[in-house]
Amino acid sequence: MTGSTASPRAATAARAAYFVSDSTGITAETLGNALLSNFPGFAFVKHTIPFVDTPEGAANVVRQIADDAAAGLDPIVFRTTKTQSVSSVLSTAPATTIDLLGGHLTELEEALGTTASEQLGQFHMLGDPTQYFARMRAVEYAIEHDDGQSSRALDIADVIIVAPSRCGKTPTTMYLALQYGLLVANYPLTDDDFPTDGLPRLVAPYASRCFGITTTPLRLSQVRHERRPDSRYASLAQCTIELRRAEDLYRRNRVPFLNSSTKSVEEMSAVILQTLRLRP
Amino acid sequence: MTGSTASPRAATAARAAYFVSDSTGITAETLGNALLSNFPGFAFVKHTIPFVDTPEGAANVVRQIADDAAAGLDPIVFRTTKTQSVSSVLSTAPATTIDLLGGHLTELEEALGTTASEQLGQFHMLGDPTQYFARMRAVEYAIEHDDGQSSRALDIADVIIVAPSRCGKTPTTMYLALQYGLLVANYPLTDDDFPTDGLPRLVAPYASRCFGITTTPLRLSQVRHERRPDSRYASLAQCTIELRRAEDLYRRNRVPFLNSSTKSVEEMSAVILQTLRLRP
């Protein structure tokens, strides 16, 4: 939020960081990591401790934190515990404790003019039981359609990711399926696809749902060397040609595309959702 | 955080909820949803708006929020914007704005005795470029080993999920691979596996890395009916027998197991990580 002054990078300080939850710990871990990433000058020794839902469980965590404190790791605790008795015990830990829910719940109570439910809940997106089957189906669809393996039911795909081999189609495909329940196919562009100007025959009818991926020739070559060392397939020359052809193909067919070499799977997914207007 | 008094469920009030980010919006969405889930008496119309990184972009969002306010949806805005100029514009919106990062960053600055980096960052777990290849490999491993398709390199699996068909092995497998970069195979238990008391031959050598899934006969029967309506495979009798045999098998072989009918994919994953001590 504040200054851009030189951070104390020179001496990397080690600190313990705890993500403590009475549920899965995923919210605590996600937001805690997001916050810690703003302090690159530190080496954080991280511990996620989920399902801390009794005072006894909390007392165990406090002991572990106290050990770290005694070892000079000056712990920071991120907690998302809603159970009052658990939170009370945790607050006795010799550490800076950051309550990721409590303050915001109070803000929300004021905004909504009511009190928060005391029920401990499964509140993650995947936790919604009505969406469970949609996600299961989406993951199965993604597996069936990975790397152009099947053309069955391609007409119902929400997204078809196209790219040369090893550009990173699969992780983004799977993330979109699992996180958003979308039906995502992915299709490899091979040398066979390039004599023509159009998209591969099987995906051409669904051009408006296609999204392309590109990367840098160097990165592609590195990834391909892992699979087939010293092959023509992995050579920098071949990678350069394939990527140039793929980008030409995307442009000619107005297929939006992204460079995966500088983007995380989440960023790619967020851009795809936005570009193809797939946000709920 | 507070009372368990009757919430105003009777009249479901519609409110707009915005998750606004200068990055992917995933943190805002995850934590915002977690917070909103504590207020079951409301119907929230949700909008995730990622990549808001200019004052002009923020002004567009403010206009959209103002429209909702004019329509009586009394918006609530969850923001994770770090860019000062963007945050300033957003704060002019006619809405309750909850800053999910700012206050905690200040708390952290105090605890760490330094100022937060101004850099906008990709801070999600999947965003770490050094982990990208591990995750890509993990997803590919999960696809290759889905539903017992391959016995190749089963010896390097971190987890082998075993269960009768349609108990929900695949989504949890994929979540563990994608989110944690673990090598996860899954293996179906079929009638062929039950004349004996031991685990299936292929996975038996790795019993300590096996994790079982069970569910309720009714739910399994419903899921199977979707695949093969009115088959013996989907009958309640067959599902009851298979689940009983599977649970017996888990117990006899000391394979820990969970009932997937009451757990989300994240909860299953968190329990598996903890039980098999796979947390980093």
Coordinates of C-alpha atoms in Angstrom, one line a residue, chain A residues 59-280:
Chain A
A59 CA -3.7 -25.3 22.0
N60 CA -1.5 -27.7 19.9
V61 CA -1.1 -25.1 17.3
V62 CA -0.2 -22.5 19.9
R63 CA 2.5 -24.8 21.2
Q64 CA 4.0 -25.3 17.7
I65 CA 4.0 -21.5 17.2
A66 CA 5.6 -21.0 20.6
D67 CA 8.4 -23.4 19.5
D68 CA 9.0 -21.4 16.4
A69 CA 9.0 -18.2 18.4
A70 CA 11.6 -19.7 20.8
A71 CA 13.7 -20.6 17.8
G72 CA 13.7 -16.9 16.7
L73 CA 11.3 -17.3 13.8
D74 CA 9.1 -14.5 15.1
P75 CA 5.9 -16.1 13.7
I76 CA 3.0 -14.5 11.9
V77 CA -0.4 -16.2 12.1
F78 CA -3.1 -15.8 9.5
R79 CA -6.3 -17.2 10.8
T80 CA -9.8 -17.7 9.3
T81 CA -11.3 -19.4 12.3
K82 CA -14.9 -18.6 13.1
T83 CA -15.2 -20.7 16.2
Q84 CA -14.9 -18.3 19.1
S85 CA -13.3 -20.7 21.5
V86 CA -10.7 -21.6 18.9
S87 CA -9.9 -18.0 18.1
S88 CA -9.5 -17.2 21.8
V89 CA -6.9 -19.9 22.3
L90 CA -5.1 -18.9 19.1
S91 CA -4.9 -15.3 20.2
T92 CA -2.7 -16.4 23.1
A93 CA 0.1 -17.5 20.7
P94 CA 3.4 -15.5 21.0
A95 CA 2.9 -14.1 17.4
T96 CA 1.4 -11.4 15.3
T97 CA -2.0 -12.7 14.5
I98 CA -3.9 -11.4 11.5
D99 CA -7.6 -12.2 11.5
L100 CA -8.6 -12.5 7.9
L101 CA -12.3 -12.9 8.4
G102 CA -13.4 -11.3 11.7
G103 CA -13.1 -7.6 10.8
H104 CA -14.6 -8.0 7.4
L105 CA -17.5 -10.0 8.9
T106 CA -18.2 -7.0 11.2
E107 CA -18.1 -4.6 8.2
L108 CA -20.5 -6.9 6.4
E109 CA -22.8 -7.2 9.4
E110 CA -23.1 -3.4 9.4
A111 CA -23.6 -3.2 5.6
L112 CA -26.3 -5.8 5.7
G113 CA -27.9 -4.9 8.9
T114 CA -27.9 -8.4 10.3
T115 CA -25.6 -10.8 12.1
A116 CA -23.4 -13.4 10.5
S117 CA -24.6 -17.0 10.7
E118 CA -22.6 -18.9 13.3
Q119 CA -22.6 -22.1 11.2
L120 CA -19.2 -23.3 10.1
G121 CA -19.5 -23.6 6.5
Q122 CA -17.9 -25.0 3.4
F123 CA -17.8 -21.8 1.4
H124 CA -15.4 -22.5 -1.4
M125 CA -16.6 -22.4 -5.0
L126 CA -16.0 -26.1 -5.4
G127 CA -17.9 -26.8 -2.2
D128 CA -21.3 -26.0 -3.6
P129 CA -23.0 -29.4 -3.9
T130 CA -25.2 -28.3 -6.7
Q131 CA -22.1 -27.5 -8.7
Y132 CA -20.3 -30.8 -7.9
F133 CA -21.7 -32.8 -10.7
A134 CA -21.1 -30.0 -13.2
R135 CA -17.4 -30.0 -12.2
M136 CA -17.1 -33.7 -12.3
R137 CA -18.5 -33.7 -15.8
A138 CA -16.2 -30.8 -16.8
V139 CA -13.1 -32.6 -15.6
E140 CA -14.1 -35.8 -17.4
Y141 CA -14.8 -33.8 -20.5
A142 CA -11.4 -32.1 -20.3
I143 CA -9.6 -35.5 -19.9
E144 CA -11.5 -36.9 -22.8
H145 CA -10.7 -33.9 -25.0
D146 CA -7.1 -33.4 -23.9
D147 CA -4.7 -32.9 -26.8
G148 CA -7.3 -33.4 -29.5
Q149 CA -8.0 -36.9 -28.4
S150 CA -11.7 -36.8 -29.2
S151 CA -14.0 -34.9 -31.5
R152 CA -17.1 -36.2 -29.7
A153 CA -19.4 -33.5 -28.4
L154 CA -17.0 -30.7 -29.5
D155 CA -20.0 -28.7 -30.3
I156 CA -20.9 -28.3 -26.7
A157 CA -17.4 -27.0 -25.7
D158 CA -17.4 -23.7 -23.9
V159 CA -13.8 -23.1 -24.9
I160 CA -11.4 -24.9 -27.3
I161 CA -7.8 -24.0 -26.5
V162 CA -5.5 -24.4 -29.5
A163 CA -1.7 -24.2 -29.6
P164 CA 1.4 -26.0 -30.8
S165 CA 2.5 -29.0 -28.7
R166 CA 3.9 -28.1 -25.2
C167 CA 2.7 -24.5 -25.0
G168 CA 0.8 -25.2 -21.8
K169 CA -2.7 -26.0 -22.9
T170 CA -3.5 -28.8 -20.4
P171 CA -3.1 -27.0 -17.0
T172 CA -5.2 -24.1 -18.1
T173 CA -7.8 -26.4 -19.5
M174 CA -8.0 -28.4 -16.3
Y175 CA -8.1 -25.2 -14.1
L176 CA -11.1 -23.8 -16.1
A177 CA -12.9 -27.2 -15.8
L178 CA -12.3 -27.7 -12.1
Q179 CA -12.7 -24.1 -10.9
Y180 CA -15.5 -23.0 -13.1
G181 CA -17.2 -26.2 -14.4
L182 CA -16.6 -25.2 -18.0
L183 CA -16.4 -27.7 -20.8
V184 CA -13.0 -27.2 -22.2
A185 CA -11.3 -29.1 -25.0
N186 CA -7.8 -28.5 -26.2
Y187 CA -6.4 -29.1 -29.6
P188 CA -2.8 -29.3 -30.8
L189 CA -1.6 -27.4 -33.9
T190 CA 0.7 -29.6 -35.8
D191 CA 2.7 -29.2 -39.0
D192 CA -0.2 -30.8 -40.8
D193 CA -2.4 -27.8 -39.9
F194 CA -0.2 -25.2 -41.6
P195 CA -0.4 -25.6 -45.3
T196 CA -3.8 -24.0 -45.1
D197 CA -4.9 -20.6 -43.8
G198 CA -7.8 -21.9 -41.8
L199 CA -8.2 -23.5 -38.4
P200 CA -7.9 -27.3 -38.2
R201 CA -11.0 -28.9 -39.8
L202 CA -12.4 -30.3 -36.5
V203 CA -12.3 -27.0 -34.6
A204 CA -13.0 -24.6 -37.5
P205 CA -16.8 -24.7 -37.0
Y206 CA -16.3 -23.4 -33.5
A207 CA -13.9 -20.6 -34.2
S208 CA -15.7 -18.1 -31.9
R209 CA -15.0 -20.4 -28.9
C210 CA -11.3 -20.9 -29.7
F211 CA -8.6 -19.4 -27.7
G212 CA -4.9 -19.6 -28.8
I213 CA -1.8 -20.0 -26.7
T214 CA 1.7 -19.0 -27.7
T215 CA 5.0 -18.8 -25.8
T216 CA 8.6 -17.8 -26.5
P217 CA 10.6 -20.1 -28.8
L218 CA 13.3 -20.5 -26.1
R219 CA 10.8 -21.6 -23.5
L220 CA 9.1 -24.0 -25.9
S221 CA 12.4 -25.5 -26.9
Q222 CA 13.3 -26.0 -23.3
V223 CA 10.0 -27.8 -22.5
R224 CA 10.3 -29.9 -25.6
H225 CA 13.8 -30.9 -24.8
E226 CA 12.6 -32.4 -21.6
R227 CA 10.3 -34.7 -23.6
R228 CA 12.5 -35.4 -26.6
P229 CA 16.1 -34.3 -26.0
D230 CA 18.0 -33.1 -29.1
S231 CA 15.2 -33.7 -31.5
R232 CA 14.2 -31.6 -34.5
Y233 CA 10.9 -31.2 -32.6
A234 CA 12.7 -29.5 -29.8
S235 CA 15.1 -27.4 -31.8
L236 CA 14.9 -23.6 -31.5
A237 CA 14.4 -23.3 -35.3
Q238 CA 11.4 -25.6 -35.3
C239 CA 9.9 -23.9 -32.3
T240 CA 10.3 -20.5 -33.8
I241 CA 8.6 -21.6 -37.0
E242 CA 5.7 -23.3 -35.3
L243 CA 5.0 -20.4 -33.0
R244 CA 5.2 -17.8 -35.9
R245 CA 2.8 -19.9 -37.9
A246 CA 0.4 -20.4 -35.0
E247 CA 0.3 -16.7 -34.2
D248 CA -0.4 -16.0 -37.9
L249 CA -3.2 -18.5 -37.8
Y250 CA -4.7 -16.9 -34.7
R251 CA -4.6 -13.5 -36.3
R252 CA -6.0 -14.6 -39.6
N253 CA -8.9 -16.3 -37.9
R254 CA -9.4 -13.7 -35.3
V255 CA -8.7 -16.1 -32.5
P256 CA -7.7 -14.3 -29.4
F257 CA -4.5 -15.5 -27.9
L258 CA -2.1 -15.1 -25.0
N259 CA 1.6 -15.7 -24.3
S260 CA 1.8 -18.4 -21.6
S261 CA 5.5 -17.7 -20.8
T262 CA 4.7 -14.7 -18.6
K263 CA 1.3 -15.7 -17.2
S264 CA 0.2 -18.0 -14.5
V265 CA -2.5 -20.6 -15.0
E266 CA -4.9 -18.4 -13.1
E267 CA -4.1 -15.3 -15.1
M268 CA -4.6 -17.2 -18.4
S269 CA -7.9 -18.6 -17.1
A270 CA -9.1 -15.1 -16.0
V271 CA -8.2 -13.6 -19.4
I272 CA -10.0 -16.4 -21.2
L273 CA -13.1 -16.1 -19.1
Q274 CA -13.2 -12.4 -19.8
T275 CA -12.3 -12.5 -23.5
L276 CA -14.9 -15.1 -24.3
R277 CA -17.4 -13.6 -21.9
L278 CA -17.8 -16.8 -19.8
R279 CA -17.9 -15.2 -16.4
P280 CA -21.2 -16.1 -14.7

